[in-house]
Short mmCIF file of C-alpha atoms in Angstrom, two decimals:
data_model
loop_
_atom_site.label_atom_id
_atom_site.label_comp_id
_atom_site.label_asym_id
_atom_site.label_seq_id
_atom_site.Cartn_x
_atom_site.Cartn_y
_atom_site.Cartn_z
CA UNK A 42 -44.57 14.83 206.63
CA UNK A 43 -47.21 14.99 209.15
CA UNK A 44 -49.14 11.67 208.56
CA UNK A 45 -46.71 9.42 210.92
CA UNK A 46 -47.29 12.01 213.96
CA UNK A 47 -49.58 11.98 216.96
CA UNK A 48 -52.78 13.04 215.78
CA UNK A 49 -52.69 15.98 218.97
CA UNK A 50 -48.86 16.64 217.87
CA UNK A 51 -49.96 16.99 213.95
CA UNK A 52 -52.82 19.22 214.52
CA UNK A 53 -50.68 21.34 216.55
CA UNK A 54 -47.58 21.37 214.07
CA UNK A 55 -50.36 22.67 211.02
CA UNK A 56 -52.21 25.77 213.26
CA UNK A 57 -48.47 26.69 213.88
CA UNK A 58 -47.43 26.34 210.18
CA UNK A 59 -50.31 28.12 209.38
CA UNK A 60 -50.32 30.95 211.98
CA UNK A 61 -46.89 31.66 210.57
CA UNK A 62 -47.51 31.93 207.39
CA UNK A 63 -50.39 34.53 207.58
CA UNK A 64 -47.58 36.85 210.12
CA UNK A 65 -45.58 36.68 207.40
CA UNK A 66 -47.98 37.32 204.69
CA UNK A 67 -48.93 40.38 207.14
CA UNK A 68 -45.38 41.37 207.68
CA UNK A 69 -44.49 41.56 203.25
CA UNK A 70 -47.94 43.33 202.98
CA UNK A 71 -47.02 45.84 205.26
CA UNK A 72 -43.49 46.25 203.16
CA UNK A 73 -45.12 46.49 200.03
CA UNK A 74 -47.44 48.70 201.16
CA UNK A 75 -45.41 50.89 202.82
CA UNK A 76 -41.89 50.61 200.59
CA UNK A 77 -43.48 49.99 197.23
CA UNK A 78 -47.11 51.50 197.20
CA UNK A 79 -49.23 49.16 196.59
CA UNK A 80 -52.88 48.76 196.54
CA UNK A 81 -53.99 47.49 199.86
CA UNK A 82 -57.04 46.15 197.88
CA UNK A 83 -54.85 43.78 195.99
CA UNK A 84 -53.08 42.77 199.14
CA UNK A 85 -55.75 41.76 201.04
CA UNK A 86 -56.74 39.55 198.56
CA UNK A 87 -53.84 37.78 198.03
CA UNK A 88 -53.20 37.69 202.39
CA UNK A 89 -56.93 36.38 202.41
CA UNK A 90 -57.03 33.81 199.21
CA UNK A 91 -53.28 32.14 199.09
CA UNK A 92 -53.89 30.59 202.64
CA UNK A 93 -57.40 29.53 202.11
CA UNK A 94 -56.05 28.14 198.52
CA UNK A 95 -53.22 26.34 200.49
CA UNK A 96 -56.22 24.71 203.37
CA UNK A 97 -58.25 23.14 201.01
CA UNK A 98 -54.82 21.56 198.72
CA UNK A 99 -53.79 20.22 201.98
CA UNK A 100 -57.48 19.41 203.48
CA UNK A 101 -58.67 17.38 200.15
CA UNK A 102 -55.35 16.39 198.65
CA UNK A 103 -52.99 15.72 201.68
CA UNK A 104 -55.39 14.91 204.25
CA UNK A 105 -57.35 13.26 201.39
CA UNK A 106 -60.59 14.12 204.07
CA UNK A 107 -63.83 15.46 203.11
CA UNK A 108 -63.88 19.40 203.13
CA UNK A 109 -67.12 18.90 205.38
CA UNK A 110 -64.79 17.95 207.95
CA UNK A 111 -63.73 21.61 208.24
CA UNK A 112 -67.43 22.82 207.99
CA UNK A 113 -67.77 23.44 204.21
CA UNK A 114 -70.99 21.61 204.08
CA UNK A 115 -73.48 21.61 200.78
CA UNK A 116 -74.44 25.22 200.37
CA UNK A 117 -78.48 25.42 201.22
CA UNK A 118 -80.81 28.56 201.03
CA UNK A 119 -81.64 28.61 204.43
CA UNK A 120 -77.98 29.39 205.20
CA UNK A 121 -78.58 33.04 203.86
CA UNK A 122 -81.04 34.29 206.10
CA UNK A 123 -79.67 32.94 208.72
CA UNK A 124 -76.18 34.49 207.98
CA UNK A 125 -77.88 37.86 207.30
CA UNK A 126 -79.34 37.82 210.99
CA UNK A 127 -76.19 36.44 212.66
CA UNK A 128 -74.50 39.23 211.21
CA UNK A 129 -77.10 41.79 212.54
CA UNK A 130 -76.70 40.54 215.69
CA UNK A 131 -72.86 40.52 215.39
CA UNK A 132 -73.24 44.06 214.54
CA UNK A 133 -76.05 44.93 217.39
CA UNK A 134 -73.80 43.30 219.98
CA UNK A 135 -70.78 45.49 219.00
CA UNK A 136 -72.89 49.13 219.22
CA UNK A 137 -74.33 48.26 222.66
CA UNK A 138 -71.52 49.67 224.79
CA UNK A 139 -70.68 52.55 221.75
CA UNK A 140 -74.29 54.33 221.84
CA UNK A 141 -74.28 53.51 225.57
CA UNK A 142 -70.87 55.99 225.89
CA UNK A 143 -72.91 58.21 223.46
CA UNK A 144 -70.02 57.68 220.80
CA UNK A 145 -69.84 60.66 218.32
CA UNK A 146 -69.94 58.57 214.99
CA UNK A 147 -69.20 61.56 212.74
CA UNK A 148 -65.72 60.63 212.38
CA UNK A 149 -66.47 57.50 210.78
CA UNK A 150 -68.67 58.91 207.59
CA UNK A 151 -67.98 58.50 204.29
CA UNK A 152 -69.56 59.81 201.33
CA UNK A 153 -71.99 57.34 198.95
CA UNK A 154 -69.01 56.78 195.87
CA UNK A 155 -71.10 53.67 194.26
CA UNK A 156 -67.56 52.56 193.47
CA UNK A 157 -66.47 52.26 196.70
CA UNK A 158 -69.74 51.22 198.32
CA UNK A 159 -69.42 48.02 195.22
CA UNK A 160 -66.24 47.24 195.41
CA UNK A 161 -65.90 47.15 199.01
CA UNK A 162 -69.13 45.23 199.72
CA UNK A 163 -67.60 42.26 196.96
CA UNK A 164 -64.42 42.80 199.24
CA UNK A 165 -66.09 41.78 202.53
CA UNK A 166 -67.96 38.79 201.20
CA UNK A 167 -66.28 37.18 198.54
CA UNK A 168 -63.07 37.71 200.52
CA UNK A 169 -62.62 38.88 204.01
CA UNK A 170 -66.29 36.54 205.01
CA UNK A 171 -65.26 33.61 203.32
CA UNK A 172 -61.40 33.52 203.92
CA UNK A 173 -61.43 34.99 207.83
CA UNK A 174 -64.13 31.95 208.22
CA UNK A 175 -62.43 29.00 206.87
CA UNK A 176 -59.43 29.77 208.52
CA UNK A 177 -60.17 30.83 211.93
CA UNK A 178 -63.44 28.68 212.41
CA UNK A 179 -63.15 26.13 210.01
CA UNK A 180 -59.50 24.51 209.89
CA UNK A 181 -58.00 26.22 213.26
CA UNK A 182 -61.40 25.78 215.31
CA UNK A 183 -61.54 22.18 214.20
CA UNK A 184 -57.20 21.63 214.87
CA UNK A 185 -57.83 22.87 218.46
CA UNK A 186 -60.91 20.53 218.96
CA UNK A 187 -58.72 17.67 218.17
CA UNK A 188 -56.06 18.74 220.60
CA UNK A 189 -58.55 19.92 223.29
CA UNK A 190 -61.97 18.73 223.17
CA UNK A 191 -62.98 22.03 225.95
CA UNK A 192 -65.15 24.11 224.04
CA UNK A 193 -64.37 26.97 225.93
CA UNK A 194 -60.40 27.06 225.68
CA UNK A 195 -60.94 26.34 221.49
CA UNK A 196 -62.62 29.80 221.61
CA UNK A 197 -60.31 31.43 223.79
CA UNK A 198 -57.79 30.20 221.49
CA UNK A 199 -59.45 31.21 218.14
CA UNK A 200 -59.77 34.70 219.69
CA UNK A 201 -56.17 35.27 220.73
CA UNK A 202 -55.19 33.92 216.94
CA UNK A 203 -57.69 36.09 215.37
CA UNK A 204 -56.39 39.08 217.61
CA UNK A 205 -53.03 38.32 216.66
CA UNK A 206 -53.27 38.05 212.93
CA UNK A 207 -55.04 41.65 212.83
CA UNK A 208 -51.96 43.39 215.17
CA UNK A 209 -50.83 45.47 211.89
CA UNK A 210 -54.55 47.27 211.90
CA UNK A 211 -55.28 47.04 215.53
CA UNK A 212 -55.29 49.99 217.74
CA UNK A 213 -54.86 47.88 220.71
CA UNK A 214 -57.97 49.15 223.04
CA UNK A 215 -60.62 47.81 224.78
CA UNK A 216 -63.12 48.40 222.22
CA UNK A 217 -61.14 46.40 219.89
CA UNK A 218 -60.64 43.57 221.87
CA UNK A 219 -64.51 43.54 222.88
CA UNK A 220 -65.89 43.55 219.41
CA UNK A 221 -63.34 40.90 217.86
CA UNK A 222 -64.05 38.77 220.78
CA UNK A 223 -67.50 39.01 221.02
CA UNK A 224 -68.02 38.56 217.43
CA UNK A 225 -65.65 35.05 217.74
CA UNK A 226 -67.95 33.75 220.77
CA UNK A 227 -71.31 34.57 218.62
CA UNK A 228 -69.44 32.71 215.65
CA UNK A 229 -68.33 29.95 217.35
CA UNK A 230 -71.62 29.31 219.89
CA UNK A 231 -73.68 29.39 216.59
CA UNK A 232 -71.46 26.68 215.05
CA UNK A 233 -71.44 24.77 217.87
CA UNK A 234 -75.46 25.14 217.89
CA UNK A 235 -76.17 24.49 214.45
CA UNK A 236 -77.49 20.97 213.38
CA UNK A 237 -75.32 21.34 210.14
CA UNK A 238 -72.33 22.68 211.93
CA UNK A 239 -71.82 24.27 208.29
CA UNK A 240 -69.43 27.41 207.53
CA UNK A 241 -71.96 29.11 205.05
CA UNK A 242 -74.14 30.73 207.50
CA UNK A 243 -71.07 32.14 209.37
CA UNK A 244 -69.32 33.29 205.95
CA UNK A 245 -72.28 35.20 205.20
CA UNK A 246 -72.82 36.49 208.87
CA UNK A 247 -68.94 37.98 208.68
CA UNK A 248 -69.17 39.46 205.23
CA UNK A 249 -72.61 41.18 206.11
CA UNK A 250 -71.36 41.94 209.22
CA UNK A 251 -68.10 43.94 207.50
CA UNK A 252 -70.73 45.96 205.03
CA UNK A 253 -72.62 47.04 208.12
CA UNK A 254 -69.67 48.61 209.86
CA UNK A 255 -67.52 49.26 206.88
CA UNK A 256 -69.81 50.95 204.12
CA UNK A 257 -73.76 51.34 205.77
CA UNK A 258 -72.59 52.80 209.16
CA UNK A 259 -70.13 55.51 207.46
CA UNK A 260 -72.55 56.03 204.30
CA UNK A 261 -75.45 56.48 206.85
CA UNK A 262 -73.70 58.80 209.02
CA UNK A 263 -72.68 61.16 205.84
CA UNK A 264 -75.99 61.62 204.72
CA UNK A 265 -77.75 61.83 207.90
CA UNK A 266 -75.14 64.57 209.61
#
């Protein structure tokens, strides 16, 4: 259906097709969650693994183009420590202006369940890392090149998409707004820098990035309080 478009009209048409689809995927969550009780654990997975399933049918199959050309690259070992340290930085960047208000973190602990601490770990980089990353940098950050070549307006894009597929969990406050957007510049600049221009690295940033603020933060607060 899209083949006999504009290439700028095309690209366009799929981040819109796309974009709605995860809003809705959001919106039946939500319902499910909230009308029939279900596990949010088994609803993220599905919101996180049915688009990404969908991008790379229509990437190798439709598009019939390499799925390098959306930044899944050959995996190499080099792409782990460098993901490990992105994420670190990701995670630096975002407790800068917290400790510097003297934020009382106590709210945020959690005790050590192993079960939790497992499961939720698998969660962030299996899933959330690897989906949130294909998606958002890989085939919407490489639709908006083609449309606008600026760098800078891609980014702004990416963040306001990013922003706007997390409105059921968002607060809507500054802080929020700060870390998701300073963790999408870091993402992006370091894609842009890399030689490989490879999705790995970032998966693996994203993923560690999740554990730090999702189960070492709380966990280390808990036992340290």
């Amino acid at each position: 259906m899209y083949q006999k478009l504009p290439t700028k009209k095309k690209a366009f048409l799929e981040i819109i097709n796309l974009f709605i689809l995860m809003m809705i995927l959001t919106a039946v969550i939500n319902f499910s969650e909230i009308f029939l009780h279900s596990t949010g654990l088994f609803n993220g997975v599905l919101f996180y693994l049915l688009p990404c399933a969908i991008i790379l049918f229509y990437i190798s199959k439709v598009e019939k183009a390499p799925l390098a050309s959306i930044g899944l690259t050959c995996f190499r070992f080099q792409d782990v420590p460098a993901g490990l340290l992105l994420g670190f930085c990701m995670f630096v960047v975002q407790q800068i202006p917290l400790l510097a208000l003297k934020m009382d973190y106590s709210a945020y602990a959690i005790a050590p369940e192993p079960g939790y601490i497992i499961t939720t770990s698998l969660y962030c980089f299996l899933c959330v890392g690897f989906a949130e990353e294909l998606i958002f940098r890989g085939f919407i950050l490489h639709k908006t090149l083609s449309i606008c070549p600026s760098k800078i307006l891609s980014v702004a894009l990416n963040i306001l998409l990013f922003y706007a597929i997390h409105w059921s969990s968002m607060q809507f406050v500054f802080g929020e707004f700060y870390n998701l957007s300073t963790n999408v510049i870091i993402l992006c600049v370091f894609l842009f820098c890399s030689k490989k221009k490879s999705l790995f690295p970032l998966m693996i940033a994203h993923g560690f990035y999740d554990i730090l603020t999702s189960v070492i933060l709380p966990v280390s607060v808990f036992l340290v309080r």
